[in-house]
Amino acid sequence: MRVEPPVRCAVVGTKNIAGKHIPVLQALPESTVVALCDIDAQAVSTAAHEFGVDKTFTSVESLQAWGQYDAVYVLVSVLAVADIAELFLQAGTPTFIEKPPGLYTVDTERLAAVANETGTMATVGLNRRFYSNTMAGRDALLETGEVVSVTVHADEDVGPKWDDPRFPPEVAARWVYANSIHALDLIRYFGGDIAQVSAVQRKVGLPVPDSFSAIIDFESGAIGRALADHFAQRGGHRYQVRTATATLTSGHTLEDSCTLTRRNREPVQFSLTGLDRRLKPGFPGESKAFLRAVQTGNPVEFPSPTLVDAVKTMQMLDAITGANEWSPKSNPVSQQPS
Ligand SMILES: NC(=O)c1ccc[n+]([C@@H]2O[C@H](COP(=O)([O-])OP(=O)(O)OC[C@H]3O[C@@H](n4cnc5c(N)ncnc54)[C@H](O)[C@@H]3O)[C@@H](O)[C@H]2O)c1
């Protein structure tokens, strides 16, 4: 079904990250925010006032009963995302789902199955794929040949998350899925689908494994390396990607300029451009791609992550972390002896 622009968007979950998505939807000519919904009446009222949105709801049921929207953004707390997203997929509403769609791969698989059964278009907010610096750098790198190696560092100081009341222990324990997924997903963004993962894990300072090292065989024949230490200060998400003749290196952070280097040539730098410079990087690009799919009624295209795509990234995380052994869905880590 085609939708005439501006696409009418409802936003569910109106606190932290909604404050970054709503300005994007209000800045893009192809969208308008018609309703806000949050079970926290204070949160929805504050956001409605800040962003000038009149229509508010304190339950998804009442929002769905109203129904005057073309698409929905599911931006609720990590542990609620899968259940709320499922309600909209069941209703056939084109759905933007913040990452991780499910904290467990089985939940994301369930969402992918529902989207498939109902024929509902959905995309997942793995916004690092849409950083304008990284996209331009990738395009320039691919002009030099096929990717032969991808190295991603997803180091983070996760210890303080265990003491932060905003994050339940289940989320702190699965921080690779809750946050490091952003950097690790770039392995598949650069290298494509994966044939095999060989990984080792260590438990250094946290109640769960917190040091991950993996070698990745891509179906293309390229090699990948994933490295994530989660127990100490000085973290950082970074990548280095090579063809036979060129290397693309991220900056100190993914927001910094990335650099393409080739022997006997001047290095070329790629910085954030356009709306990425004044809004949250990657959010304008991922929303433009989602809104285009809503308008045309066509599926989202690469690099937009579909739910099937998100399942593949989460299966890669399962292999890197070995989490199915120490944090299976049926036995959350909060119930396990440390
Ligand atoms: N892409 C990014 O860079 C990025 C950054 C931060 C967070 N996130 C993701 O965004 C999502 C939200 O994160 P946040 O930091 O804004 O969380 P938050 O906890 O600050 O806010 C979530 C809001 O959802 C509301 N909520 C919870 N259950 C609900 C329900 N059943 N119905 C309606 N509202 C409900 C809460 O009341 C709260 O106001 C998470 O999935 C998180 O992983 C993404």
mmCIF file of C-alpha atoms and ligand atoms in Angstrom:
data_model
loop_
_atom_site.group_PDB
_atom_site.id
_atom_site.type_symbol
_atom_site.label_atom_id
_atom_site.label_comp_id
_atom_site.label_asym_id
_atom_site.label_seq_id
_atom_site.Cartn_x
_atom_site.Cartn_y
_atom_site.Cartn_z
ATOM 1 C CA MET A 1 0.000 0.000 0.000
ATOM 2 C CA ARG A 2 1.346 3.445 -0.917
ATOM 3 C CA VAL A 3 1.217 6.286 1.615
ATOM 4 C CA GLU A 4 1.190 9.947 0.625
ATOM 5 C CA PRO A 5 3.858 12.041 2.384
ATOM 6 C CA PRO A 6 4.197 13.230 5.025
ATOM 7 C CA VAL A 7 4.054 9.783 6.647
ATOM 8 C CA ARG A 8 2.045 10.072 9.909
ATOM 9 C CA CYS A 9 4.218 8.556 12.655
ATOM 10 C CA ALA A 10 3.220 7.475 16.145
ATOM 11 C CA VAL A 11 6.069 7.271 18.674
ATOM 12 C CA VAL A 12 5.845 4.754 21.517
ATOM 13 C CA GLY A 13 8.312 5.336 24.346
ATOM 14 C CA THR A 14 9.015 9.037 24.804
ATOM 15 C CA LYS A 15 12.036 9.354 27.074
ATOM 16 C CA ASN A 16 15.752 9.300 26.297
ATOM 17 C CA ILE A 17 16.208 8.148 22.694
ATOM 18 C CA ALA A 18 12.787 9.432 21.609
ATOM 19 C CA GLY A 19 14.254 12.894 22.233
ATOM 20 C CA LYS A 20 16.682 12.171 19.370
ATOM 21 C CA HIS A 21 14.240 10.464 16.978
ATOM 22 C CA ILE A 22 11.378 12.961 17.216
ATOM 23 C CA PRO A 23 13.498 15.967 16.052
ATOM 24 C CA VAL A 24 14.588 13.881 13.038
ATOM 25 C CA LEU A 25 10.983 13.005 12.139
ATOM 26 C CA GLN A 26 10.047 16.663 12.550
ATOM 27 C CA ALA A 27 13.016 17.834 10.422
ATOM 28 C CA LEU A 28 12.352 15.482 7.497
ATOM 29 C CA PRO A 29 9.735 16.681 4.972
ATOM 30 C CA GLU A 30 8.616 13.080 4.444
ATOM 31 C CA SER A 31 7.292 12.598 8.004
ATOM 32 C CA THR A 32 5.189 14.131 10.746
ATOM 33 C CA VAL A 33 4.733 13.021 14.364
ATOM 34 C CA VAL A 34 0.999 12.716 15.028
ATOM 35 C CA ALA A 35 0.922 10.937 18.406
ATOM 36 C CA LEU A 36 3.064 10.043 21.405
ATOM 37 C CA CYS A 37 2.505 7.092 23.734
ATOM 38 C CA ASP A 38 4.181 6.113 27.005
ATOM 39 C CA ILE A 39 2.968 4.206 30.063
ATOM 40 C CA ASP A 40 4.653 6.962 32.083
ATOM 41 C CA ALA A 41 2.099 9.813 31.952
ATOM 42 C CA GLN A 42 4.695 12.359 33.073
ATOM 43 C CA ALA A 43 7.126 11.291 30.333
ATOM 44 C CA VAL A 44 4.538 11.532 27.565
ATOM 45 C CA SER A 45 3.278 14.884 28.809
ATOM 46 C CA THR A 46 6.835 16.310 28.991
ATOM 47 C CA ALA A 47 7.621 15.104 25.462
ATOM 48 C CA ALA A 48 4.284 16.390 24.105
ATOM 49 C CA HIS A 49 5.065 19.832 25.491
ATOM 50 C CA GLU A 50 8.689 19.821 24.282
ATOM 51 C CA PHE A 51 7.896 18.701 20.738
ATOM 52 C CA GLY A 52 4.474 20.278 20.282
ATOM 53 C CA VAL A 53 2.548 17.047 19.704
ATOM 54 C CA ASP A 54 -1.114 17.287 20.766
ATOM 55 C CA LYS A 55 -2.257 13.677 20.736
ATOM 56 C CA THR A 56 -0.978 11.531 23.632
ATOM 57 C CA PHE A 57 -1.739 8.067 24.965
ATOM 58 C CA THR A 58 -0.667 6.123 28.053
ATOM 59 C CA SER A 59 -1.311 2.663 26.618
ATOM 60 C CA VAL A 60 -0.584 0.995 23.302
ATOM 61 C CA GLU A 61 -4.144 -0.378 23.286
ATOM 62 C CA SER A 62 -5.637 3.135 23.314
ATOM 63 C CA LEU A 63 -3.174 4.306 20.634
ATOM 64 C CA GLN A 64 -4.088 1.351 18.423
ATOM 65 C CA ALA A 65 -7.815 1.939 19.004
ATOM 66 C CA TRP A 66 -7.319 5.535 17.744
ATOM 67 C CA GLY A 67 -5.265 4.264 14.814
ATOM 68 C CA GLN A 68 -4.732 7.476 12.828
ATOM 69 C CA TYR A 69 -1.089 6.840 11.835
ATOM 70 C CA ASP A 70 0.761 5.235 8.924
ATOM 71 C CA ALA A 71 3.821 3.943 10.817
ATOM 72 C CA VAL A 72 5.087 3.508 14.350
ATOM 73 C CA TYR A 73 8.430 3.997 16.104
ATOM 74 C CA VAL A 74 8.913 1.533 18.993
ATOM 75 C CA LEU A 75 11.367 3.269 21.344
ATOM 76 C CA VAL A 76 10.418 1.676 24.671
ATOM 77 C CA SER A 77 12.669 0.277 27.404
ATOM 78 C CA VAL A 78 14.908 -2.568 26.207
ATOM 79 C CA LEU A 79 12.964 -5.351 27.946
ATOM 80 C CA ALA A 80 9.622 -4.110 26.520
ATOM 81 C CA VAL A 81 10.642 -3.639 22.867
ATOM 82 C CA ALA A 82 9.836 -7.140 21.579
ATOM 83 C CA ASP A 83 6.332 -7.356 23.083
ATOM 84 C CA ILE A 84 5.332 -3.856 21.972
ATOM 85 C CA ALA A 85 6.785 -4.310 18.483
ATOM 86 C CA GLU A 86 4.880 -7.574 18.126
ATOM 87 C CA LEU A 87 1.549 -5.800 18.758
ATOM 88 C CA PHE A 88 2.191 -3.459 15.826
ATOM 89 C CA LEU A 89 3.521 -6.186 13.523
ATOM 90 C CA GLN A 90 0.380 -8.232 14.284
ATOM 91 C CA ALA A 91 -1.705 -5.172 13.355
ATOM 92 C CA GLY A 92 0.165 -4.806 10.041
ATOM 93 C CA THR A 93 1.634 -1.379 10.909
ATOM 94 C CA PRO A 94 5.005 -0.556 9.293
ATOM 95 C CA THR A 95 7.287 -0.583 12.326
ATOM 96 C CA PHE A 96 10.627 1.008 13.171
ATOM 97 C CA ILE A 97 12.090 -0.990 16.067
ATOM 98 C CA GLU A 98 14.965 0.319 18.184
ATOM 99 C CA LYS A 99 17.754 -2.156 18.753
ATOM 100 C CA PRO A 100 17.871 -4.764 20.107
ATOM 101 C CA PRO A 101 14.493 -5.920 18.748
ATOM 102 C CA GLY A 102 14.649 -8.671 21.334
ATOM 103 C CA LEU A 103 17.296 -8.960 24.036
ATOM 104 C CA TYR A 104 17.382 -12.670 23.133
ATOM 105 C CA THR A 105 17.744 -14.008 19.604
ATOM 106 C CA VAL A 106 14.609 -16.148 19.991
ATOM 107 C CA ASP A 107 12.569 -12.977 20.554
ATOM 108 C CA THR A 108 13.940 -11.365 17.395
ATOM 109 C CA GLU A 109 13.263 -14.611 15.511
ATOM 110 C CA ARG A 110 9.654 -14.481 16.784
ATOM 111 C CA LEU A 111 9.275 -10.902 15.512
ATOM 112 C CA ALA A 112 10.755 -11.854 12.132
ATOM 113 C CA ALA A 113 8.248 -14.709 11.876
ATOM 114 C CA VAL A 114 5.306 -12.418 12.729
ATOM 115 C CA ALA A 115 6.465 -9.795 10.201
ATOM 116 C CA ASN A 116 6.704 -12.533 7.578
ATOM 117 C CA GLU A 117 3.282 -14.050 8.413
ATOM 118 C CA THR A 118 1.505 -10.681 8.404
ATOM 119 C CA GLY A 119 3.511 -9.229 5.494
ATOM 120 C CA THR A 120 4.453 -6.220 7.623
ATOM 121 C CA MET A 121 7.465 -4.084 6.785
ATOM 122 C CA ALA A 122 9.850 -3.458 9.673
ATOM 123 C CA THR A 123 13.335 -2.097 10.187
ATOM 124 C CA VAL A 124 15.715 -2.131 13.158
ATOM 125 C CA GLY A 125 17.581 0.902 14.515
ATOM 126 C CA LEU A 126 21.156 -0.218 13.897
ATOM 127 C CA ASN A 127 21.955 3.364 12.998
ATOM 128 C CA ARG A 128 25.762 3.064 12.730
ATOM 129 C CA ARG A 129 25.168 1.582 9.260
ATOM 130 C CA PHE A 130 23.808 4.995 8.262
ATOM 131 C CA TYR A 131 26.614 7.216 9.551
ATOM 132 C CA SER A 132 27.341 9.448 6.546
ATOM 133 C CA ASN A 133 31.122 9.267 7.165
ATOM 134 C CA THR A 134 31.120 5.457 7.283
ATOM 135 C CA MET A 135 28.816 5.111 4.254
ATOM 136 C CA ALA A 136 31.008 7.397 2.117
ATOM 137 C CA GLY A 137 34.146 5.631 3.327
ATOM 138 C CA ARG A 138 32.663 2.206 2.512
ATOM 139 C CA ASP A 139 31.674 3.353 -1.002
ATOM 140 C CA ALA A 140 35.201 4.648 -1.645
ATOM 141 C CA LEU A 141 36.773 1.487 -0.230
ATOM 142 C CA LEU A 142 34.631 -0.776 -2.436
ATOM 143 C CA GLU A 143 35.826 1.142 -5.518
ATOM 144 C CA THR A 144 39.279 -0.349 -4.783
ATOM 145 C CA GLY A 145 38.083 -3.979 -4.724
ATOM 146 C CA GLU A 146 36.378 -6.589 -2.577
ATOM 147 C CA VAL A 147 36.622 -6.523 1.203
ATOM 148 C CA VAL A 148 39.178 -9.072 2.394
ATOM 149 C CA SER A 149 39.331 -8.308 6.122
ATOM 150 C CA VAL A 150 37.170 -6.584 8.739
ATOM 151 C CA THR A 151 38.318 -5.867 12.294
ATOM 152 C CA VAL A 152 35.900 -4.383 14.821
ATOM 153 C CA HIS A 153 36.634 -3.343 18.394
ATOM 154 C CA ALA A 154 33.589 -3.043 20.671
ATOM 155 C CA ASP A 155 35.299 -2.333 23.993
ATOM 156 C CA GLU A 156 33.126 -0.780 26.697
ATOM 157 C CA ASP A 157 33.323 -0.111 30.428
ATOM 158 C CA VAL A 158 30.221 -2.090 31.397
ATOM 159 C CA GLY A 159 30.862 -2.341 35.167
ATOM 160 C CA PRO A 160 28.976 0.898 36.000
ATOM 161 C CA LYS A 161 25.896 -0.400 34.094
ATOM 162 C CA TRP A 162 25.488 -3.093 36.771
ATOM 163 C CA ASP A 163 25.105 -0.332 39.399
ATOM 164 C CA ASP A 164 22.869 1.908 37.251
ATOM 165 C CA PRO A 165 19.170 1.574 38.197
ATOM 166 C CA ARG A 166 18.190 2.381 34.591
ATOM 167 C CA PHE A 167 19.551 -0.997 33.496
ATOM 168 C CA PRO A 168 18.101 -4.250 34.927
ATOM 169 C CA PRO A 169 20.777 -6.921 35.595
ATOM 170 C CA GLU A 170 19.474 -8.876 32.597
ATOM 171 C CA VAL A 171 20.295 -5.918 30.340
ATOM 172 C CA ALA A 172 23.721 -5.311 31.945
ATOM 173 C CA ALA A 173 24.513 -9.019 31.553
ATOM 174 C CA ARG A 174 23.618 -8.922 27.856
ATOM 175 C CA TRP A 175 25.236 -5.556 27.126
ATOM 176 C CA VAL A 176 26.735 -6.961 23.926
ATOM 177 C CA TYR A 177 23.143 -7.282 22.633
ATOM 178 C CA ALA A 178 21.852 -4.085 24.265
ATOM 179 C CA ASN A 179 24.618 -1.803 22.976
ATOM 180 C CA SER A 180 27.800 -3.341 21.523
ATOM 181 C CA ILE A 181 25.559 -4.726 18.759
ATOM 182 C CA HIS A 182 25.979 -1.312 17.120
ATOM 183 C CA ALA A 183 29.692 -1.842 16.438
ATOM 184 C CA LEU A 184 29.571 -5.603 15.953
ATOM 185 C CA ASP A 185 26.788 -5.292 13.366
ATOM 186 C CA LEU A 186 29.298 -3.342 11.239
ATOM 187 C CA ILE A 187 31.126 -6.655 10.754
ATOM 188 C CA ARG A 188 28.200 -7.812 8.613
ATOM 189 C CA TYR A 189 27.697 -4.333 7.101
ATOM 190 C CA PHE A 190 31.235 -4.459 5.698
ATOM 191 C CA GLY A 191 31.770 -8.200 5.286
ATOM 192 C CA GLY A 192 28.351 -9.642 4.425
ATOM 193 C CA ASP A 193 26.937 -12.949 5.594
ATOM 194 C CA ILE A 194 28.913 -15.246 7.830
ATOM 195 C CA ALA A 195 29.859 -18.879 7.289
ATOM 196 C CA GLN A 196 31.505 -19.631 10.623
ATOM 197 C CA VAL A 197 32.614 -18.048 13.904
ATOM 198 C CA SER A 198 35.397 -19.339 16.191
ATOM 199 C CA ALA A 199 35.401 -17.561 19.537
ATOM 200 C CA VAL A 200 36.849 -17.607 23.029
ATOM 201 C CA GLN A 201 35.421 -15.877 26.076
ATOM 202 C CA ARG A 202 36.908 -14.920 29.440
ATOM 203 C CA LYS A 203 35.338 -13.657 32.687
ATOM 204 C CA VAL A 204 37.634 -10.992 34.159
ATOM 205 C CA GLY A 205 35.775 -8.466 36.287
ATOM 206 C CA LEU A 206 32.013 -8.764 35.781
ATOM 207 C CA PRO A 207 29.531 -11.429 36.997
ATOM 208 C CA VAL A 208 29.314 -12.813 33.433
ATOM 209 C CA PRO A 209 31.834 -13.377 30.611
ATOM 210 C CA ASP A 210 33.220 -9.954 29.726
ATOM 211 C CA SER A 211 36.056 -10.492 27.241
ATOM 212 C CA PHE A 212 35.279 -11.752 23.759
ATOM 213 C CA SER A 213 37.648 -12.575 20.884
ATOM 214 C CA ALA A 214 36.399 -14.095 17.656
ATOM 215 C CA ILE A 215 37.621 -15.017 14.196
ATOM 216 C CA ILE A 216 34.903 -14.830 11.567
ATOM 217 C CA ASP A 217 34.807 -16.578 8.186
ATOM 218 C CA PHE A 218 32.590 -14.681 5.763
ATOM 219 C CA GLU A 219 30.766 -16.507 3.005
ATOM 220 C CA SER A 220 32.749 -14.321 0.572
ATOM 221 C CA GLY A 221 36.009 -15.853 1.805
ATOM 222 C CA ALA A 222 37.002 -12.660 3.667
ATOM 223 C CA ILE A 223 38.161 -12.855 7.276
ATOM 224 C CA GLY A 224 36.721 -10.933 10.238
ATOM 225 C CA ARG A 225 37.929 -10.250 13.769
ATOM 226 C CA ALA A 226 35.666 -9.173 16.629
ATOM 227 C CA LEU A 227 37.218 -7.961 19.877
ATOM 228 C CA ALA A 228 35.266 -6.753 22.903
ATOM 229 C CA ASP A 229 36.615 -6.177 26.429
ATOM 230 C CA HIS A 230 33.840 -5.081 28.770
ATOM 231 C CA PHE A 231 35.615 -5.000 32.129
ATOM 232 C CA ALA A 232 37.827 -1.912 32.113
ATOM 233 C CA GLN A 233 37.948 1.796 31.398
ATOM 234 C CA ARG A 234 38.853 3.324 28.040
ATOM 235 C CA GLY A 235 36.376 1.595 25.789
ATOM 236 C CA GLY A 236 35.560 2.455 22.215
ATOM 237 C CA HIS A 237 33.815 1.296 19.053
ATOM 238 C CA ARG A 238 36.213 1.234 16.087
ATOM 239 C CA TYR A 239 36.808 -0.594 12.801
ATOM 240 C CA GLN A 240 39.483 -1.235 10.205
ATOM 241 C CA VAL A 241 38.457 -2.734 6.859
ATOM 242 C CA ARG A 242 40.753 -3.718 3.999
ATOM 243 C CA THR A 243 40.632 -4.598 0.338
ATOM 244 C CA ALA A 244 43.826 -5.927 -1.263
ATOM 245 C CA THR A 245 45.051 -2.364 -1.911
ATOM 246 C CA ALA A 246 43.267 -0.031 0.506
ATOM 247 C CA THR A 247 42.411 0.349 4.197
ATOM 248 C CA LEU A 248 39.453 2.179 5.728
ATOM 249 C CA THR A 249 40.069 3.134 9.368
ATOM 250 C CA SER A 250 37.449 4.677 11.649
ATOM 251 C CA GLY A 251 38.372 7.618 13.833
ATOM 252 C CA HIS A 252 38.858 7.385 17.588
ATOM 253 C CA THR A 253 35.051 7.158 17.763
ATOM 254 C CA LEU A 254 32.623 6.233 14.999
ATOM 255 C CA GLU A 255 31.458 9.869 14.909
ATOM 256 C CA ASP A 256 34.974 11.070 14.024
ATOM 257 C CA SER A 257 36.199 11.127 10.428
ATOM 258 C CA CYS A 258 37.227 7.800 8.916
ATOM 259 C CA THR A 259 40.243 7.610 6.612
ATOM 260 C CA LEU A 260 40.930 5.707 3.384
ATOM 261 C CA THR A 261 44.623 4.992 2.852
ATOM 262 C CA ARG A 262 46.363 3.597 -0.221
ATOM 263 C CA ARG A 263 50.069 3.181 -0.934
ATOM 264 C CA ASN A 264 51.608 6.240 -2.690
ATOM 265 C CA ARG A 265 48.371 8.239 -2.416
ATOM 266 C CA GLU A 266 47.219 10.996 -0.098
ATOM 267 C CA PRO A 267 44.835 9.677 2.594
ATOM 268 C CA VAL A 268 41.184 10.653 2.078
ATOM 269 C CA GLN A 269 39.031 11.588 5.067
ATOM 270 C CA PHE A 270 35.266 11.235 5.341
ATOM 271 C CA SER A 271 33.371 13.290 7.935
ATOM 272 C CA LEU A 272 29.748 13.365 9.003
ATOM 273 C CA THR A 273 27.696 15.409 6.550
ATOM 274 C CA GLY A 274 24.191 16.878 6.185
ATOM 275 C CA LEU A 275 21.677 16.325 8.991
ATOM 276 C CA ASP A 276 24.151 13.976 10.736
ATOM 277 C CA ARG A 277 26.049 17.100 11.803
ATOM 278 C CA ARG A 278 23.214 18.597 13.858
ATOM 279 C CA LEU A 279 20.996 15.595 14.691
ATOM 280 C CA LYS A 280 21.948 12.178 16.078
ATOM 281 C CA PRO A 281 24.203 10.635 13.403
ATOM 282 C CA GLY A 282 22.634 7.855 11.383
ATOM 283 C CA PHE A 283 19.093 8.675 12.559
ATOM 284 C CA PRO A 284 18.209 10.845 9.525
ATOM 285 C CA GLY A 285 19.473 8.210 7.073
ATOM 286 C CA GLU A 286 17.788 5.232 8.723
ATOM 287 C CA SER A 287 14.483 7.095 8.999
ATOM 288 C CA LYS A 288 14.599 8.356 5.404
ATOM 289 C CA ALA A 289 15.067 4.760 4.234
ATOM 290 C CA PHE A 290 12.218 3.497 6.452
ATOM 291 C CA LEU A 291 9.867 6.323 5.415
ATOM 292 C CA ARG A 292 10.634 5.701 1.724
ATOM 293 C CA ALA A 293 9.604 2.071 2.184
ATOM 294 C CA VAL A 294 6.399 3.134 3.968
ATOM 295 C CA GLN A 295 5.558 5.570 1.158
ATOM 296 C CA THR A 296 6.215 3.145 -1.693
ATOM 297 C CA GLY A 297 4.965 -0.017 -0.015
ATOM 298 C CA ASN A 298 8.242 -1.700 -1.021
ATOM 299 C CA PRO A 299 10.570 -3.554 1.363
ATOM 300 C CA VAL A 300 13.487 -1.672 2.913
ATOM 301 C CA GLU A 301 16.784 -2.119 1.078
ATOM 302 C CA PHE A 302 20.386 -2.552 2.235
ATOM 303 C CA PRO A 303 21.752 -1.130 4.436
ATOM 304 C CA SER A 304 18.409 -0.910 6.317
ATOM 305 C CA PRO A 305 18.402 -3.874 8.713
ATOM 306 C CA THR A 306 15.305 -6.044 8.366
ATOM 307 C CA LEU A 307 14.293 -8.324 11.238
ATOM 308 C CA VAL A 308 15.814 -11.262 9.346
ATOM 309 C CA ASP A 309 19.019 -9.271 9.078
ATOM 310 C CA ALA A 310 18.898 -8.461 12.808
ATOM 311 C CA VAL A 311 18.462 -12.176 13.566
ATOM 312 C CA LYS A 312 21.643 -12.903 11.583
ATOM 313 C CA THR A 313 23.570 -10.251 13.500
ATOM 314 C CA MET A 314 22.247 -11.628 16.811
ATOM 315 C CA GLN A 315 23.185 -15.185 15.807
ATOM 316 C CA MET A 316 26.689 -13.847 15.199
ATOM 317 C CA LEU A 317 26.622 -12.299 18.699
ATOM 318 C CA ASP A 318 25.499 -15.664 20.138
ATOM 319 C CA ALA A 319 28.562 -17.271 18.560
ATOM 320 C CA ILE A 320 30.942 -14.504 19.702
ATOM 321 C CA THR A 321 29.665 -14.401 23.296
ATOM 322 C CA GLY A 322 28.711 -18.031 23.861
ATOM 323 C CA ALA A 323 25.722 -16.481 25.667
ATOM 324 C CA ASN A 324 23.415 -19.426 24.957
ATOM 325 C CA GLU A 325 25.575 -21.296 27.500
ATOM 326 C CA TRP A 326 25.699 -18.684 30.287
ATOM 327 C CA SER A 327 22.575 -16.568 29.674
ATOM 328 C CA PRO A 328 19.917 -18.668 27.948
ATOM 329 C CA LYS A 329 16.393 -17.299 27.623
ATOM 330 C CA SER A 330 14.967 -19.910 29.972
ATOM 331 C CA ASN A 331 17.500 -19.148 32.703
ATOM 332 C CA PRO A 332 18.216 -15.408 32.870
ATOM 333 C CA VAL A 333 21.518 -14.474 34.442
ATOM 334 C CA SER A 334 19.797 -12.738 37.370
ATOM 335 C CA GLN A 335 18.754 -16.202 38.599
ATOM 336 C CA GLN A 336 22.192 -17.750 38.181
ATOM 337 C CA PRO A 337 24.950 -17.919 40.784
ATOM 338 C CA SER A 338 27.735 -15.483 39.916
HETATM 339 N N1 LIG B 1 20.235 3.742 18.524
HETATM 340 C C1 LIG B 1 20.819 4.236 19.603
HETATM 341 O O1 LIG B 1 21.874 4.856 19.530
HETATM 342 C C2 LIG B 1 20.136 4.043 20.932
HETATM 343 C C3 LIG B 1 20.591 4.757 22.047
HETATM 344 C C4 LIG B 1 19.916 4.575 23.269
HETATM 345 C C5 LIG B 1 18.853 3.695 23.354
HETATM 346 N N2 LIG B 1 18.475 2.994 22.251
HETATM 347 C C6 LIG B 1 17.362 2.040 22.321
HETATM 348 O O2 LIG B 1 16.149 2.783 22.395
HETATM 349 C C7 LIG B 1 15.199 2.090 23.210
HETATM 350 C C8 LIG B 1 14.748 3.003 24.330
HETATM 351 O O3 LIG B 1 15.881 3.368 25.101
HETATM 352 P P1 LIG B 1 15.809 4.616 26.099
HETATM 353 O O4 LIG B 1 17.199 4.825 26.577
HETATM 354 O O5 LIG B 1 15.065 5.747 25.483
HETATM 355 O O6 LIG B 1 14.943 3.992 27.274
HETATM 356 P P2 LIG B 1 14.210 4.754 28.489
HETATM 357 O O7 LIG B 1 14.061 3.713 29.524
HETATM 358 O O8 LIG B 1 14.944 6.021 28.824
HETATM 359 O O9 LIG B 1 12.796 5.162 27.902
HETATM 360 C C9 LIG B 1 11.903 4.188 27.483
HETATM 361 C C10 LIG B 1 10.492 4.701 27.661
HETATM 362 O O10 LIG B 1 9.630 3.622 27.273
HETATM 363 C C11 LIG B 1 8.514 3.663 28.152
HETATM 364 N N3 LIG B 1 7.850 2.350 28.139
HETATM 365 C C12 LIG B 1 8.278 1.186 28.719
HETATM 366 N N4 LIG B 1 7.380 0.195 28.499
HETATM 367 C C13 LIG B 1 6.369 0.742 27.777
HETATM 368 C C14 LIG B 1 5.146 0.244 27.247
HETATM 369 N N5 LIG B 1 4.804 -1.020 27.439
HETATM 370 N N6 LIG B 1 4.361 1.086 26.538
HETATM 371 C C15 LIG B 1 4.708 2.372 26.357
HETATM 372 N N7 LIG B 1 5.849 2.920 26.854
HETATM 373 C C16 LIG B 1 6.669 2.120 27.549
HETATM 374 C C17 LIG B 1 9.100 4.027 29.504
HETATM 375 O O11 LIG B 1 8.098 4.528 30.389
HETATM 376 C C18 LIG B 1 10.129 5.086 29.102
HETATM 377 O O12 LIG B 1 9.588 6.390 29.115
HETATM 378 C C19 LIG B 1 15.912 0.824 23.692
HETATM 379 O O13 LIG B 1 15.588 -0.241 22.842
HETATM 380 C C20 LIG B 1 17.390 1.154 23.543
HETATM 381 O O14 LIG B 1 18.200 0.008 23.307
HETATM 382 C C21 LIG B 1 19.078 3.163 21.053
#
